[in-house]
Amino acid sequence: MTTSRPNFLNALHQTIWAQCLTPLQMQHVETEIIEQQVPAGGFVCRKGEKTDAWVGVIDGLVKINTLSASGKSVTFTGVPTGGWFGEGSLLKDEPRKYDVMALRDSTIARMPGSTFRWLLDHSLPFTQFLLMQLNERLGQFIATVEYDRLLDVDARVARCLAGMFNPHLYPGSASQLQISQEEIGYLSGTSRQRANQALQVLEKAGLLRVDYGAIQIVDLDGLRTFHAS
């Protein structure tokens, strides 16, 4: 997958945080930021490596996961087009604690840590954005723990899909998600076959429509409350 630098920068300008920068600040970011093409199955980041960049998904879909000592894979979340991650590790200046893999061919933006910290020092709106980002991320992970412990697979898949429409974390999401059943399985912690069964249940409930390689969201609020007690 290839993209031109102008298209890459245009997509960058559409992000929430970029729109709160001054022209001079944005010019500095454009000079320093790096574009990376990662094929499906490739690593965007590796667990244990030095955290040297704030990372954004300009186009594509990645999963944040880790492996246990026994080889069991645990997926924390998926990050679709428009999402940014890694601010926590940068702020704490610690090695990355998870792997990030592309679930499909993806265009990745890597803002060097020095540029990230420069923005924190020079842009109050960026700092305010980042506080909201951290708060939303915390809420996301608390909800994930709750869903894993309290909900059945059908409801977990519903929450997984709804979670990809967080307007702050993933502002690039459209009503039609270009996502496969296998990818949904990865992100919701179940098999492709069980994810398929859950999608059929949700489709019969009138919450979504299943197309080839895509999911059309019909009732987002319904997905967020499916089987809620």
CSV table of C-alpha atoms in Angstrom, one decimal:
chain,number,residue,atom,x,y,z
A,1,MET,CA,0.0,0.0,0.0
A,2,THR,CA,1.4,3.4,-0.9
A,3,THR,CA,0.2,7.0,-0.3
A,4,SER,CA,1.6,10.4,-1.3
A,5,ARG,CA,3.0,12.7,1.2
A,6,PRO,CA,0.3,15.4,0.5
A,7,ASN,CA,-2.4,12.9,1.2
A,8,PHE,CA,-0.7,11.8,4.4
A,9,LEU,CA,-0.4,15.4,5.6
A,10,ASN,CA,-4.0,16.2,4.6
A,11,ALA,CA,-5.2,13.2,6.7
A,12,LEU,CA,-3.0,14.5,9.5
A,13,HIS,CA,-4.6,17.9,9.4
A,14,GLN,CA,-8.0,16.3,10.0
A,15,THR,CA,-7.1,14.9,13.4
A,16,ILE,CA,-8.6,16.6,16.5
A,17,TRP,CA,-5.3,17.5,18.0
A,18,ALA,CA,-3.9,19.0,14.8
A,19,GLN,CA,-6.8,21.3,14.5
A,20,CYS,CA,-6.0,22.9,17.8
A,21,LEU,CA,-2.4,23.8,16.8
A,22,THR,CA,-1.1,27.1,15.5
A,23,PRO,CA,0.2,27.1,11.9
A,24,LEU,CA,3.8,27.3,13.1
A,25,GLN,CA,3.3,24.4,15.5
A,26,MET,CA,1.7,22.3,12.8
A,27,GLN,CA,4.6,23.1,10.4
A,28,HIS,CA,7.0,21.8,13.1
A,29,VAL,CA,5.0,18.6,13.3
A,30,GLU,CA,4.9,18.1,9.6
A,31,THR,CA,8.7,18.5,9.4
A,32,GLU,CA,9.3,15.8,12.1
A,33,ILE,CA,6.5,13.3,11.7
A,34,ILE,CA,7.3,10.0,9.9
A,35,GLU,CA,5.0,8.0,7.6
A,36,GLN,CA,5.2,4.2,7.7
A,37,GLN,CA,3.5,1.5,5.6
A,38,VAL,CA,2.9,-1.7,7.6
A,39,PRO,CA,1.5,-4.8,5.8
A,40,ALA,CA,-1.2,-7.0,7.3
A,41,GLY,CA,0.3,-9.2,10.0
A,42,GLY,CA,3.3,-6.8,10.4
A,43,PHE,CA,4.5,-5.2,13.6
A,44,VAL,CA,3.8,-1.5,14.2
A,45,CYS,CA,5.5,-1.7,17.6
A,46,ARG,CA,7.1,-4.5,19.6
A,47,LYS,CA,6.8,-5.2,23.3
A,48,GLY,CA,10.0,-4.3,25.2
A,49,GLU,CA,11.3,-1.8,22.7
A,50,LYS,CA,12.2,1.7,23.6
A,51,THR,CA,9.1,4.0,23.2
A,52,ASP,CA,10.3,6.7,20.9
A,53,ALA,CA,7.1,7.9,19.2
A,54,TRP,CA,3.4,8.7,19.5
A,55,VAL,CA,1.7,6.5,17.0
A,56,GLY,CA,-1.4,7.2,14.8
A,57,VAL,CA,-3.4,5.1,12.4
A,58,ILE,CA,-3.8,7.2,9.3
A,59,ASP,CA,-5.5,4.4,7.4
A,60,GLY,CA,-6.1,0.8,8.4
A,61,LEU,CA,-6.6,-1.2,11.6
A,62,VAL,CA,-4.2,-2.4,14.3
A,63,LYS,CA,-4.6,-4.5,17.4
A,64,ILE,CA,-2.8,-3.9,20.7
A,65,ASN,CA,-2.0,-7.3,22.3
A,66,THR,CA,0.5,-9.2,24.4
A,67,LEU,CA,1.6,-12.8,24.9
A,68,SER,CA,1.7,-14.6,28.2
A,69,ALA,CA,4.6,-16.8,29.2
A,70,SER,CA,2.6,-19.8,28.1
A,71,GLY,CA,2.0,-18.3,24.6
A,72,LYS,CA,-1.6,-17.2,25.2
A,73,SER,CA,-2.5,-14.1,23.2
A,74,VAL,CA,-4.5,-11.3,24.9
A,75,THR,CA,-5.9,-8.5,22.8
A,76,PHE,CA,-6.5,-5.2,24.7
A,77,THR,CA,-8.1,-3.2,22.0
A,78,GLY,CA,-8.2,-2.4,18.3
A,79,VAL,CA,-7.2,1.0,16.9
A,80,PRO,CA,-8.9,2.0,13.6
A,81,THR,CA,-8.3,4.9,11.2
A,82,GLY,CA,-8.0,8.1,13.2
A,83,GLY,CA,-6.8,6.6,16.4
A,84,TRP,CA,-3.6,7.5,18.3
A,85,PHE,CA,-1.9,5.5,21.0
A,86,GLY,CA,1.3,5.2,23.1
A,87,GLU,CA,1.1,8.5,25.0
A,88,GLY,CA,1.2,6.7,28.4
A,89,SER,CA,4.5,5.0,27.6
A,90,LEU,CA,6.0,8.2,26.3
A,91,LEU,CA,5.0,10.2,29.3
A,92,LYS,CA,6.4,7.5,31.7
A,93,ASP,CA,9.5,7.1,29.5
A,94,GLU,CA,9.3,3.3,29.8
A,95,PRO,CA,9.7,0.4,27.3
A,96,ARG,CA,6.6,-0.5,25.4
A,97,LYS,CA,4.5,-3.0,27.3
A,98,TYR,CA,2.6,-4.5,24.4
A,99,ASP,CA,2.8,-5.5,20.8
A,100,VAL,CA,0.9,-3.6,18.1
A,101,MET,CA,0.2,-5.6,14.9
A,102,ALA,CA,-1.6,-4.5,11.7
A,103,LEU,CA,-4.7,-6.5,11.0
A,104,ARG,CA,-4.7,-5.2,7.4
A,105,ASP,CA,-2.3,-3.0,5.3
A,106,SER,CA,-2.1,0.2,7.3
A,107,THR,CA,-0.6,3.7,7.0
A,108,ILE,CA,1.0,4.7,10.3
A,109,ALA,CA,2.2,8.1,11.5
A,110,ARG,CA,5.0,8.2,14.0
A,111,MET,CA,5.5,11.5,15.9
A,112,PRO,CA,9.0,11.4,17.5
A,113,GLY,CA,9.0,11.6,21.3
A,114,SER,CA,10.9,14.9,21.1
A,115,THR,CA,8.1,16.5,19.0
A,116,PHE,CA,5.4,15.1,21.3
A,117,ARG,CA,7.1,16.6,24.4
A,118,TRP,CA,7.7,19.9,22.5
A,119,LEU,CA,3.9,20.1,21.9
A,120,LEU,CA,3.3,19.5,25.5
A,121,ASP,CA,5.6,22.4,26.4
A,122,HIS,CA,4.2,24.8,23.8
A,123,SER,CA,0.5,24.1,23.2
A,124,LEU,CA,-2.0,24.2,26.0
A,125,PRO,CA,-4.8,23.0,23.7
A,126,PHE,CA,-2.7,19.9,22.8
A,127,THR,CA,-2.1,19.2,26.5
A,128,GLN,CA,-5.9,19.5,27.1
A,129,PHE,CA,-6.5,17.1,24.2
A,130,LEU,CA,-4.1,14.6,25.8
A,131,LEU,CA,-5.8,14.8,29.2
A,132,MET,CA,-9.1,13.9,27.5
A,133,GLN,CA,-7.3,11.1,25.5
A,134,LEU,CA,-6.0,9.6,28.7
A,135,ASN,CA,-9.3,9.8,30.4
A,136,GLU,CA,-11.2,8.2,27.5
A,137,ARG,CA,-8.5,5.5,27.4
A,138,LEU,CA,-8.9,4.7,31.1
A,139,GLY,CA,-12.7,4.5,30.7
A,140,GLN,CA,-12.2,2.2,27.7
A,141,PHE,CA,-10.1,-0.3,29.6
A,142,ILE,CA,-12.3,-0.3,32.7
A,143,ALA,CA,-15.3,-1.0,30.5
A,144,THR,CA,-13.3,-3.9,28.8
A,145,VAL,CA,-12.6,-5.6,32.1
A,146,GLU,CA,-16.3,-5.2,33.0
A,147,TYR,CA,-17.5,-6.6,29.7
A,148,ASP,CA,-15.1,-9.6,29.9
A,149,ARG,CA,-16.3,-10.5,33.4
A,150,LEU,CA,-20.0,-9.8,33.1
A,151,LEU,CA,-21.2,-10.2,29.5
A,152,ASP,CA,-21.7,-13.1,27.2
A,153,VAL,CA,-19.9,-13.3,23.8
A,154,ASP,CA,-22.8,-11.8,21.9
A,155,ALA,CA,-22.8,-8.7,24.1
A,156,ARG,CA,-19.0,-8.5,24.1
A,157,VAL,CA,-19.0,-8.4,20.3
A,158,ALA,CA,-21.7,-5.7,20.4
A,159,ARG,CA,-19.6,-3.6,22.8
A,160,CYS,CA,-16.4,-4.2,20.8
A,161,LEU,CA,-18.0,-2.8,17.7
A,162,ALA,CA,-19.6,0.1,19.6
A,163,GLY,CA,-16.3,0.9,21.2
A,164,MET,CA,-14.8,1.7,17.8
A,165,PHE,CA,-17.1,4.7,17.5
A,166,ASN,CA,-15.6,6.7,20.4
A,167,PRO,CA,-15.6,10.2,18.9
A,168,HIS,CA,-12.5,11.2,20.7
A,169,LEU,CA,-10.3,8.1,20.5
A,170,TYR,CA,-11.4,7.1,17.0
A,171,PRO,CA,-12.9,10.1,15.1
A,172,GLY,CA,-12.2,8.6,11.7
A,173,SER,CA,-14.8,5.8,12.1
A,174,ALA,CA,-17.7,5.7,9.5
A,175,SER,CA,-21.0,4.0,9.9
A,176,GLN,CA,-19.7,1.2,7.8
A,177,LEU,CA,-16.7,-0.6,9.4
A,178,GLN,CA,-14.3,-2.3,7.0
A,179,ILE,CA,-13.7,-5.2,9.3
A,180,SER,CA,-13.7,-9.0,8.8
A,181,GLN,CA,-15.2,-11.5,11.2
A,182,GLU,CA,-11.8,-12.8,11.9
A,183,GLU,CA,-10.7,-9.3,13.0
A,184,ILE,CA,-13.8,-9.0,15.2
A,185,GLY,CA,-12.8,-12.3,16.8
A,186,TYR,CA,-9.3,-11.0,17.6
A,187,LEU,CA,-10.6,-7.8,19.1
A,188,SER,CA,-13.4,-9.4,21.2
A,189,GLY,CA,-11.4,-12.3,22.4
A,190,THR,CA,-13.3,-15.1,20.6
A,191,SER,CA,-13.0,-17.3,17.5
A,192,ARG,CA,-14.0,-16.2,14.0
A,193,GLN,CA,-16.8,-18.8,14.1
A,194,ARG,CA,-18.2,-17.5,17.4
A,195,ALA,CA,-17.9,-13.9,16.2
A,196,ASN,CA,-19.9,-14.9,13.1
A,197,GLN,CA,-22.7,-16.3,15.3
A,198,ALA,CA,-22.7,-13.2,17.4
A,199,LEU,CA,-23.0,-11.0,14.3
A,200,GLN,CA,-26.0,-13.0,13.2
A,201,VAL,CA,-27.7,-12.4,16.6
A,202,LEU,CA,-27.0,-8.7,16.4
A,203,GLU,CA,-28.2,-8.6,12.8
A,204,LYS,CA,-31.5,-10.3,13.7
A,205,ALA,CA,-31.8,-7.7,16.5
A,206,GLY,CA,-31.7,-5.0,13.9
A,207,LEU,CA,-28.5,-3.4,15.2
A,208,LEU,CA,-26.2,-4.0,12.2
A,209,ARG,CA,-26.0,-5.5,8.7
A,210,VAL,CA,-23.3,-7.9,7.7
A,211,ASP,CA,-21.7,-7.3,4.3
A,212,TYR,CA,-18.7,-9.0,2.7
A,213,GLY,CA,-15.7,-7.7,4.6
A,214,ALA,CA,-17.7,-5.0,6.3
A,215,ILE,CA,-20.2,-4.3,9.0
A,216,GLN,CA,-22.9,-1.6,8.5
A,217,ILE,CA,-23.9,-0.1,11.8
A,218,VAL,CA,-27.7,0.5,12.0
A,219,ASP,CA,-28.2,1.2,15.7
A,220,LEU,CA,-25.1,2.4,17.6
A,221,ASP,CA,-26.9,3.0,20.9
A,222,GLY,CA,-28.5,-0.4,20.6
A,223,LEU,CA,-25.0,-2.0,20.4
A,224,ARG,CA,-23.8,0.0,23.4
A,225,THR,CA,-26.7,-1.3,25.5
A,226,PHE,CA,-27.2,-4.8,24.1
A,227,HIS,CA,-28.1,-7.2,26.9
A,228,ALA,CA,-27.5,-4.4,29.4
A,229,SER,CA,-29.0,-5.2,32.8
